[in-house]
Coordinates of C-alpha atoms and ligand atoms in Angstrom, one line a residue:
X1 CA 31.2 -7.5 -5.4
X2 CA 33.2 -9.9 -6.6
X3 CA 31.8 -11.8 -9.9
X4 CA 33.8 -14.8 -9.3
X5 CA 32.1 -15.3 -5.6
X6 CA 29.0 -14.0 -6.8
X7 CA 25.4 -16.4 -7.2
X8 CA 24.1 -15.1 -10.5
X9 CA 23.0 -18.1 -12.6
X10 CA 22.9 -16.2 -15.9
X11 CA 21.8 -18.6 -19.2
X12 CA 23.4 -18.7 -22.3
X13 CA 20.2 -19.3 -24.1
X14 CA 16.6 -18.2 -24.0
X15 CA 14.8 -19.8 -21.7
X16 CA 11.9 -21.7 -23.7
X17 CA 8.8 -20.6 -21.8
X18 CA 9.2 -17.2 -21.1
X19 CA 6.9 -15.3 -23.9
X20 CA 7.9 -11.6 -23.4
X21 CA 10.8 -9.8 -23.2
X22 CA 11.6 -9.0 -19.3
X23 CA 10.8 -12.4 -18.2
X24 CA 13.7 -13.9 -21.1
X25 CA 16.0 -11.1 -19.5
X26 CA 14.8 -11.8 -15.8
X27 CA 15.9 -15.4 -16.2
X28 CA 19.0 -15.1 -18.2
X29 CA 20.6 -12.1 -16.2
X30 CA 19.7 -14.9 -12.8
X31 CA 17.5 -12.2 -11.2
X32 CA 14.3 -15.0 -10.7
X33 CA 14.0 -18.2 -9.9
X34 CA 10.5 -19.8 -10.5
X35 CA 9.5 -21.5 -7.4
X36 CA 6.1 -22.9 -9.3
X37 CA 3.8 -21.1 -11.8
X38 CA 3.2 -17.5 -11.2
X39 CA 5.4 -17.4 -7.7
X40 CA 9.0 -16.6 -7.9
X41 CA 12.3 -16.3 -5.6
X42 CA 14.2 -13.6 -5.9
X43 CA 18.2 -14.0 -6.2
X44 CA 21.2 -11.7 -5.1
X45 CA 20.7 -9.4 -8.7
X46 CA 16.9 -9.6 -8.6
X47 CA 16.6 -8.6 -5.3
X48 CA 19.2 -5.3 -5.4
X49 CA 16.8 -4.1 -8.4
X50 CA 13.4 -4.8 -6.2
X51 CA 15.3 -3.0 -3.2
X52 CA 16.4 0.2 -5.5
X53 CA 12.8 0.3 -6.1
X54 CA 11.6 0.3 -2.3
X55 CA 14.2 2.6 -1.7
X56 CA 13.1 5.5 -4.1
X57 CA 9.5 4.8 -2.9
X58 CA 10.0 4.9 0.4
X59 CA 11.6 8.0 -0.4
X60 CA 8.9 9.9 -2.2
X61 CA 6.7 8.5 0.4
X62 CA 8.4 10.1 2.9
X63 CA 8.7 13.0 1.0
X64 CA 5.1 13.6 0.3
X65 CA 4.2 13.1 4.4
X66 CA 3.5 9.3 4.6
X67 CA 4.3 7.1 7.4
X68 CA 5.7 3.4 6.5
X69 CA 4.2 0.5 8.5
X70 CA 4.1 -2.9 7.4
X71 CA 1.2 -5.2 8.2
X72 CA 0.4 -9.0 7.6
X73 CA 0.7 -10.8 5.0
X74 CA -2.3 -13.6 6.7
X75 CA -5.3 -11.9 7.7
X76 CA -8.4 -13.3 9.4
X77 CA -11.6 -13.5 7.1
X78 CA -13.7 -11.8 10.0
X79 CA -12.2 -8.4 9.2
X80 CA -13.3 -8.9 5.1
X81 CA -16.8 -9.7 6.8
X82 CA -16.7 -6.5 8.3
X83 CA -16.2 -4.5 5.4
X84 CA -18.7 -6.8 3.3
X85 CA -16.0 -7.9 0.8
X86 CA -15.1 -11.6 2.2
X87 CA -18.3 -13.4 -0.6
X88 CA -17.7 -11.0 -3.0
X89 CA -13.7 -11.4 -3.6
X90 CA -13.7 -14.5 -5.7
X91 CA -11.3 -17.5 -6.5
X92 CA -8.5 -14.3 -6.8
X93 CA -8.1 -15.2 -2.9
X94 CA -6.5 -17.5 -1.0
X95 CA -8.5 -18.5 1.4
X96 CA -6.5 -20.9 4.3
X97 CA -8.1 -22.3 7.7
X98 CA -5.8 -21.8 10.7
X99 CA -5.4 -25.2 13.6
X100 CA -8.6 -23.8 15.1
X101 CA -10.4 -23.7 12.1
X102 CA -10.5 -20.3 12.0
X103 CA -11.0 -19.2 8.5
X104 CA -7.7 -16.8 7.2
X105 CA -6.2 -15.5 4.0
X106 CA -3.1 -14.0 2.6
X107 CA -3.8 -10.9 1.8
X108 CA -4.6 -9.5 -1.6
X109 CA -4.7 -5.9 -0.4
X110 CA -5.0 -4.3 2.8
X111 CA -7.7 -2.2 2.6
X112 CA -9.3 -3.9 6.0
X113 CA -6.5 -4.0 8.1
X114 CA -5.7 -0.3 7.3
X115 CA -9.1 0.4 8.9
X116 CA -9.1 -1.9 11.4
X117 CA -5.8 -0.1 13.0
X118 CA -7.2 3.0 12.6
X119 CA -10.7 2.1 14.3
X120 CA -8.3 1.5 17.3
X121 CA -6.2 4.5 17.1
X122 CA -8.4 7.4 15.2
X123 CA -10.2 8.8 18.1
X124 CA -10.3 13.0 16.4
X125 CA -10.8 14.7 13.5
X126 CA -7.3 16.2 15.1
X127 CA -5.2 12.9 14.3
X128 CA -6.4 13.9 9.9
X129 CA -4.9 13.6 7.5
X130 CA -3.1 10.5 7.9
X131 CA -1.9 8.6 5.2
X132 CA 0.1 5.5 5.7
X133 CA 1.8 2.9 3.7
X134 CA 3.7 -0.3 3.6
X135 CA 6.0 -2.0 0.6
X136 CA 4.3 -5.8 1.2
X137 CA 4.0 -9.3 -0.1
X138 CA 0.5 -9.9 -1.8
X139 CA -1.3 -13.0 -3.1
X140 CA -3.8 -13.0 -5.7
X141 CA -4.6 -16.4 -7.4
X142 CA -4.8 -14.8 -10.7
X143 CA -6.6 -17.0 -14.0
X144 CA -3.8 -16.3 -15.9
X145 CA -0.7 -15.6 -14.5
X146 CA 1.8 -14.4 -17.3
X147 CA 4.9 -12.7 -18.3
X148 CA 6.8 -13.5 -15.1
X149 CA 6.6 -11.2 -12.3
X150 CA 4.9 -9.0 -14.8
X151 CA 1.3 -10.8 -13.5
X152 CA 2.4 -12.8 -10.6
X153 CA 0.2 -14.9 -7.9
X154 CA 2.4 -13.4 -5.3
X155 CA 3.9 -10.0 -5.8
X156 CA 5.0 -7.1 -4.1
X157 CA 3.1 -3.6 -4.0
X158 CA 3.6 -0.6 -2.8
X159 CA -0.1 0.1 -0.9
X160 CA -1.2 3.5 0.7
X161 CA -4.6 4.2 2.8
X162 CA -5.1 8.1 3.4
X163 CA -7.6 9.1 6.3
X164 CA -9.1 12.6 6.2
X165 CA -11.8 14.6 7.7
X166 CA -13.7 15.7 4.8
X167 CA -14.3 14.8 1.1
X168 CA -12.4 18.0 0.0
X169 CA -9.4 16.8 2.5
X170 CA -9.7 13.3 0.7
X171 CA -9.0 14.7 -3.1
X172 CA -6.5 16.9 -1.8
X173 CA -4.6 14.0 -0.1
X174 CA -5.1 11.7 -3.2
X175 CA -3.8 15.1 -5.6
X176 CA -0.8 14.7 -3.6
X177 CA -0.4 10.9 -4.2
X178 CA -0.8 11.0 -7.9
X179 CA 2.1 13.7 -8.2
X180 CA 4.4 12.2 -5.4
X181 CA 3.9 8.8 -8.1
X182 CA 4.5 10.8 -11.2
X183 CA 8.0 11.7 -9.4
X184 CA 8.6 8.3 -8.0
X185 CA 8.5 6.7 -12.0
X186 CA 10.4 9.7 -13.4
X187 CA 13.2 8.9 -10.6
X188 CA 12.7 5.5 -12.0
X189 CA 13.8 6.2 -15.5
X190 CA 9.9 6.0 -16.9
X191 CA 7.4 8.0 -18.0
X192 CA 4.2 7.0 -16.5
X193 CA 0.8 8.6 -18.0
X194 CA -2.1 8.5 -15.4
X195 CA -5.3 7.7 -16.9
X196 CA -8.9 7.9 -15.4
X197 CA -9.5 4.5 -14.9
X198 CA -12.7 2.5 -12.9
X199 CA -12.3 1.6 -9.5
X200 CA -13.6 -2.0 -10.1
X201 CA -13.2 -4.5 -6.8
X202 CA -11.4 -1.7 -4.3
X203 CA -14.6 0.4 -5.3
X204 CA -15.3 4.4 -5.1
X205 CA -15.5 7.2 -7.8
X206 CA -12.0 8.7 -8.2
X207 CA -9.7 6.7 -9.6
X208 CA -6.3 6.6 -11.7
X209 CA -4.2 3.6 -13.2
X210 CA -0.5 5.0 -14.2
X211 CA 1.1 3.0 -17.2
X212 CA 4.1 2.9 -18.3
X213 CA 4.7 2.9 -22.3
X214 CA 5.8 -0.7 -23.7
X215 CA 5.1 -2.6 -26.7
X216 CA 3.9 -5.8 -24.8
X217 CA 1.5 -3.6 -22.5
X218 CA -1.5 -5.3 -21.4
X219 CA -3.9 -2.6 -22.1
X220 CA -4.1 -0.6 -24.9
X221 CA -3.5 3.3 -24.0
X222 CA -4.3 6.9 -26.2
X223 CA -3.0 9.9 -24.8
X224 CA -2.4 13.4 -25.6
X225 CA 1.6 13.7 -27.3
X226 CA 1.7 17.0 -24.8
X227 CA 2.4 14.3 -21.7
X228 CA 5.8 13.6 -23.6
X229 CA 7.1 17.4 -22.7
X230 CA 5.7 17.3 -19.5
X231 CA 8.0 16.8 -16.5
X232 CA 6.8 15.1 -13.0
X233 CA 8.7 18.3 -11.0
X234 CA 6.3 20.6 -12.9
X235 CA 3.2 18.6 -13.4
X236 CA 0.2 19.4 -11.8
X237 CA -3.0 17.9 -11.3
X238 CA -4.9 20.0 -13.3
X239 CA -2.6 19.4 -16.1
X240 CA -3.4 15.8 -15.7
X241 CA -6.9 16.7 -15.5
X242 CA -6.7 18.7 -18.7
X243 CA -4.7 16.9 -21.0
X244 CA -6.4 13.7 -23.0
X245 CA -5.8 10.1 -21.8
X246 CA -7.7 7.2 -21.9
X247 CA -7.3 3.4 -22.1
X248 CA -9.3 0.5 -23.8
X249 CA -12.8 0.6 -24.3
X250 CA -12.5 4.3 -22.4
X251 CA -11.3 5.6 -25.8
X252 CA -14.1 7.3 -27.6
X253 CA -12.6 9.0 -30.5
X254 CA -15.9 10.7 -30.6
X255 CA -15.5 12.3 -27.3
X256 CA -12.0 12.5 -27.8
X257 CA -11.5 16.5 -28.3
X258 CA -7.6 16.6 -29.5
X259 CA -6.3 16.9 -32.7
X260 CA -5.7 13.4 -34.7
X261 CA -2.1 14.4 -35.1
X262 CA -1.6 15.4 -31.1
X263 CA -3.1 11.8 -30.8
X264 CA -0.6 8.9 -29.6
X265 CA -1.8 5.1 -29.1
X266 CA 0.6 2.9 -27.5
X267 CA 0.5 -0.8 -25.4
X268 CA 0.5 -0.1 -21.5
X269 CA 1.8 -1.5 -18.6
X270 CA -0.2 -0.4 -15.4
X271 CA 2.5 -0.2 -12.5
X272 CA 0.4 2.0 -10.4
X273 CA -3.6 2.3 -9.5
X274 CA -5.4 4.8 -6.8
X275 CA -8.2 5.1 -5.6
X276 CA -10.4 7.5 -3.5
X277 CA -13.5 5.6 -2.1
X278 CA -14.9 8.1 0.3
X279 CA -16.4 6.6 3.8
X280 CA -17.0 2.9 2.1
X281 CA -14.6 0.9 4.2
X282 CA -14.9 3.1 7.4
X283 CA -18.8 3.3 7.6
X284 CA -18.9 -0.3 6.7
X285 CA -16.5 -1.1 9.6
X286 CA -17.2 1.2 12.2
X287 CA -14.7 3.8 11.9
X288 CA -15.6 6.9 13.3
X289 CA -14.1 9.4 15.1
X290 CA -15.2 13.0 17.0
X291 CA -15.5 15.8 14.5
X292 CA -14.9 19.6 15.1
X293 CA -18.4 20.3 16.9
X294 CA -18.6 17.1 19.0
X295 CA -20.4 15.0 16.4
X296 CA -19.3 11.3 14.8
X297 CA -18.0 11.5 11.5
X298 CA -16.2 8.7 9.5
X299 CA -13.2 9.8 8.0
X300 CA -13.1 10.2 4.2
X301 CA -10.7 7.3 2.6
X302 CA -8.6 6.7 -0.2
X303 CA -6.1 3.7 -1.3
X304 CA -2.5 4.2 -3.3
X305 CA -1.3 0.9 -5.2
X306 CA 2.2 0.8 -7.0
X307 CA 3.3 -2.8 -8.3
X308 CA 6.4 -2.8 -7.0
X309 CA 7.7 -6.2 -8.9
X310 CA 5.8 -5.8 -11.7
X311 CA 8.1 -2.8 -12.3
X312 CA 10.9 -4.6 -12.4
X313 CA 9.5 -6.1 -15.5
X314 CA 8.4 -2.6 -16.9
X315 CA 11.6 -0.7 -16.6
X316 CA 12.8 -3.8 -18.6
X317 CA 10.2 -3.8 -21.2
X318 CA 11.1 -0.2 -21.6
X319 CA 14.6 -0.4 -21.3
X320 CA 16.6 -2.9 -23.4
X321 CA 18.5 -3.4 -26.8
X322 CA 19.7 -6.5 -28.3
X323 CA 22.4 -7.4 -25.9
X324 CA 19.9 -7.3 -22.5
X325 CA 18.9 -4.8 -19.9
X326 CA 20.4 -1.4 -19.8
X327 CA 19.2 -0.3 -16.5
X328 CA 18.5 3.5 -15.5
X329 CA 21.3 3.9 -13.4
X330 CA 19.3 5.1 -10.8
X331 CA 17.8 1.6 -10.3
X332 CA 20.6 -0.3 -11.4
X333 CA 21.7 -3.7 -9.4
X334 CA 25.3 -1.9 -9.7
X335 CA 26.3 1.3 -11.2
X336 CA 29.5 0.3 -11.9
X337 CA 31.6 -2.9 -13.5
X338 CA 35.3 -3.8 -13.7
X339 CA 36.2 -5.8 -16.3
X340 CA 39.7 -6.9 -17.7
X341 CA 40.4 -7.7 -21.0
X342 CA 42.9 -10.5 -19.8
X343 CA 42.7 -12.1 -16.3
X344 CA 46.4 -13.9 -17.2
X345 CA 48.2 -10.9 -17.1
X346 CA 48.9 -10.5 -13.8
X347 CA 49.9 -6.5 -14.0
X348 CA 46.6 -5.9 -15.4
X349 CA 44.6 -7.9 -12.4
X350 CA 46.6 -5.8 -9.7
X351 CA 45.7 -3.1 -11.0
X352 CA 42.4 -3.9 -11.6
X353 CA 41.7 -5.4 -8.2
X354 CA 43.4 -1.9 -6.9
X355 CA 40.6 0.0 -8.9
X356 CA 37.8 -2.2 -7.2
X357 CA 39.7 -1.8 -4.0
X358 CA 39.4 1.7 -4.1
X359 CA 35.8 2.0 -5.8
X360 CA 34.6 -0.2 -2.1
X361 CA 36.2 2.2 0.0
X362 CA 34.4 4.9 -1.5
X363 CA 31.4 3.2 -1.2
X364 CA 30.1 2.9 -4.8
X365 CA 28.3 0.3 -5.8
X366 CA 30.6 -1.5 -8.0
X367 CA 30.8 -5.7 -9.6
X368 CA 34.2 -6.4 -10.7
X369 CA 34.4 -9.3 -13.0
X370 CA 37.3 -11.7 -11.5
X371 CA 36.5 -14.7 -13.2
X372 CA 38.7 -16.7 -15.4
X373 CA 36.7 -16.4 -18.9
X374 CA 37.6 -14.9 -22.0
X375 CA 36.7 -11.2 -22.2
X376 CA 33.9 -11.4 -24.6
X377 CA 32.2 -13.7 -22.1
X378 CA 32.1 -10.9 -19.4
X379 CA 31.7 -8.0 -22.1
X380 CA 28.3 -9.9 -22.6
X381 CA 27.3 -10.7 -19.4
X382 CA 27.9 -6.7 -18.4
X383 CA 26.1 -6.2 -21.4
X384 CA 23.0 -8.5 -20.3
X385 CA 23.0 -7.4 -16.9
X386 CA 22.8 -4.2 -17.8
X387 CA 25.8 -2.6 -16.1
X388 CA 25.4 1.0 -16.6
X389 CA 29.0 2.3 -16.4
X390 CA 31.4 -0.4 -17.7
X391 CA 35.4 0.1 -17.1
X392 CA 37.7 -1.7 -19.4
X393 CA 41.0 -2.7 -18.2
X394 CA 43.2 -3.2 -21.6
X395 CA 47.2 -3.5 -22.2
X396 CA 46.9 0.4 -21.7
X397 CA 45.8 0.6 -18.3
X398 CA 50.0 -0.1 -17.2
X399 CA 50.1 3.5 -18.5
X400 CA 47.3 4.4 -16.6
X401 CA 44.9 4.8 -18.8
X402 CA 41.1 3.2 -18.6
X403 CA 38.3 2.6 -20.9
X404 CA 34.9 4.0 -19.6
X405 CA 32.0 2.7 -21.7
X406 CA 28.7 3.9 -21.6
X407 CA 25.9 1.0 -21.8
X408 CA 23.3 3.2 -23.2
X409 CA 24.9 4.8 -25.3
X410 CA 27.9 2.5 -26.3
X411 CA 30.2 5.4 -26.0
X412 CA 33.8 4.6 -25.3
X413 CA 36.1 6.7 -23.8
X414 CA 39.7 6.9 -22.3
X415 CA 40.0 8.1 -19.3
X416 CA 42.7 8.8 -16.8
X417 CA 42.1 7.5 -13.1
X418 CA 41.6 11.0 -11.9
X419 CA 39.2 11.8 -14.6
X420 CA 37.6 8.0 -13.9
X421 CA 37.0 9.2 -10.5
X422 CA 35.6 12.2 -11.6
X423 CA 32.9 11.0 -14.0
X424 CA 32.4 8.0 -10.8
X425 CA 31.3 11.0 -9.0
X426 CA 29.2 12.6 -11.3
X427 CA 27.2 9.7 -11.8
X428 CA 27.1 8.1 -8.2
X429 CA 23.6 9.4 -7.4
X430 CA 23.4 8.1 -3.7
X431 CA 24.3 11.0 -2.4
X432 CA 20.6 11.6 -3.7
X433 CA 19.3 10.4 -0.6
X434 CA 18.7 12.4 2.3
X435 CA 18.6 10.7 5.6
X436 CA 15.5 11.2 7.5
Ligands
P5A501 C1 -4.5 0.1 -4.1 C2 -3.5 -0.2 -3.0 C3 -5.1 -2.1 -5.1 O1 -5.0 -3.2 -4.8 N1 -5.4 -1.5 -2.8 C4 -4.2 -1.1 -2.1 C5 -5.5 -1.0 -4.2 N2 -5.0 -1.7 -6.4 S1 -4.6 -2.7 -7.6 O2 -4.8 -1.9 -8.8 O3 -5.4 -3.9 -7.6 O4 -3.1 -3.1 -7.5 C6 -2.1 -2.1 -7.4 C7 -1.0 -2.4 -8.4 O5 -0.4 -3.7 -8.1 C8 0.1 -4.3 -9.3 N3 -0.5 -5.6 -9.5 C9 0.2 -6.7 -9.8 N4 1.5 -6.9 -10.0 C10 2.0 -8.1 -10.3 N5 1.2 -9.2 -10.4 C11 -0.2 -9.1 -10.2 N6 -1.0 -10.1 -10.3 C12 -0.7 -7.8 -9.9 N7 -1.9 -7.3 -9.6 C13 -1.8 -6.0 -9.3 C14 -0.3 -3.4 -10.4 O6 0.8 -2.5 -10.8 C15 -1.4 -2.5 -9.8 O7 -1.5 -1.2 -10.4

């Protein structure tokens, strides 16, 4: 990509009414566009991020056996009747009429439609487990919308219904969620901490919210300093079992059986929450299929959130230094940025536009800043946008030589276009993805 033809409406200055962090970033880097309060659009650079996200998701998704659907975002109130949830839901939902008066609303969760297609379709215990998901739009008319995405009316989530024959099934299957997350945020750049949490409006008795450490967390968070060692490839469920977390008003230090010194308090941000909830949903909607002997049973349920937008913001929050984002590259809008120190000399821009030539036909995801502005105007911009790999075309590039700069780091380095390609290699991580 081309900066020059680009639509990225970065600021200059802070925008006045974003309080935290991410949402200053969001708006100067031109990833969001608010549309009115609490609902945003999403532009070219936002958008890539959100779709890294989906992508390494889906991925784990598909990875830990889970089929990808994708189901409505307007839903008729009869099916929240059903499940006995339609009074109790509150002023969070949008409720619309449709021409016939028909009473709708856009979904908050899908709990209810997840059901409903499988009281069409379940018909054994032989179709268990089953577990599938969608990466969706959701609206939830929150009190106080804040922070940007970070609390949103509309946002988009990552939701997952698991179907199983029996209760032990049911905890395996929502075992095998919790880990599949723990990998998903690790490929993410974060360190997520699971922490028993309440089930509140989706309901049930297992349940665990995943935060991610940053200082303008909502919730307060204490957890056990062993979680920092820990990796997601190693993790097990038990480990998570055993090792101390616990947020808010969860936090007894009484109870609390660790050392004072193991002991770490921090600000959370929740980007994840499941939930196992047994046979509420499907005995309350008639879901029942044939078990092993010939009998009815109703299959044993559990629900997966992840906020997929709100961790936009997170990896922000968690990821930033005084001159803007500094993506993990593996969720970066573009690994890669061109920038020349002068676009007047004309030997430098051939070469440079050679270098992006090349980068496109090997299909790395590179932005080459073409525009006519003085060089510290783009090194800041690459900067804000968080460019992870930034390469610097100077006077000494006619001798073939190219500056490689790390954003994280700030190391600089000279490099040879041989060696360039190299280290492009080495930290092109698409080839990541398997094709399924
Ligand atoms: C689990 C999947 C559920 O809705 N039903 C389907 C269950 N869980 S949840 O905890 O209510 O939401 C899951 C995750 O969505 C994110 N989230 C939000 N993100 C941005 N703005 C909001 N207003 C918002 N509300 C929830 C959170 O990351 C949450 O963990």
């Amino acid at each position: 990509m081309k900066l020059s033809r680009y639509f990225l409406p970065t600021l200059r200055e802070d925008p006045a009414d974003a309080q935290v962090l991410s949402h200053k970033l969001m708006l100067r880097s031109g990833m969001i566009h608010p549309t009115c309060h609490g609902i945003y659009s999403w532009l070219p650079l936002g958008l890539k991020v959100l779709a890294k996200l989906e992508r390494i998701i889906a991925d784990e998704q598909d990875k830990a056996g889970c089929h990808r659907i994708l189901m409505p975002t307007i839903q008729p109130a009869t099916l929240w009747r059903d499940s006995g949830r339609y009074d109790d839901y509150g002023k969070e939902m949008l409720r619309i009429k449709d021409r016939h008066g028909r009473d709708m609303l856009y979904s908050p969760t899908h709990e209810e439609v997840a059901t409903d297609i499988m009281r069409q379709f379940l018909k054994s215990y032989k179709q268990m487990p089953l577990n599938v998901y969608q990466i969706g739009w959701k609206f939830r008319d929150e009190i106080r919308p804040r922070f940007g995405v970070m609390r949103g009316r509309e946002f988009l989530m990552k939701d997952g219904y698991s179907f199983d024959v029996t209760k032990d099934a049911a905890v395996a299957a929502y075992k095998k969620v919790v880990i599949s997350y723990l990998k998903t945020f690790e490929r993410m750049g974060l360190k997520a901490i699971p922490i028993r949490a309440d089930s509140g409006a989706i309901g049930g008795d297992l349940s665990h919210e995943f935060h991610v450490v940053a200082d303008t967390g909502e919730s307060e968070i204490f957890y056990d300093c062993e979680y920092d060692a820990l990796s997601a490839n190693t993790m097990s469920f038990d480990d998570i079992e055993r090792i101390y977390s616990a947020a808010d008003d969860k936090h007894d230090p009484a109870n609390c059986q660790i050392p004072t010194e193991k002991l770490r308090t921090a600000r959370g941000i929740e980007v994840g929450h499941v939930f196992y909830f047994g046979t509420k949903y499907s005995k309350a909607m008639g879901l029942s299929v044939v078990g092993r002997d010939g009998e009815a049973i109703f299959p044993e349920m559990g629900s997966y959130g992840i906020g997929v937008s709100r961790l936009v913001a997170a990896i922000i929050e968690a990821n930033h230094d005084k001159n803007g984002i500094v993506w993990p590259a593996s969720v970066a809008p573009f690994k890669f940025g061109i920038i020349t120190a002068s676009w007047q000399d004309p030997s430098i821009v051939d070469i440079a536009e050679d270098l992006y030539q090349k980068m496109i036909t090997r299909n790395v995801e590179v932005v080459y800043d073409d525009r006519e502005e003085r060089a510290g105007v783009k090194f800041a911009d690459m900067d804000l946008i968080g460019i992870p790999f930034q390469i610097v075309l100077g006077a000494k590039c006619n001798d073939g030589i190219f500056e490689w700069k790390d954003r994280r780091t700030g190391e600089r380095m000279d490099l040879t276009l041989e060696a360039l390609f190299n280290k492009v290699d080495e930290n092109d991580d698409c080839k990541n993805f398997v094709k399924r």
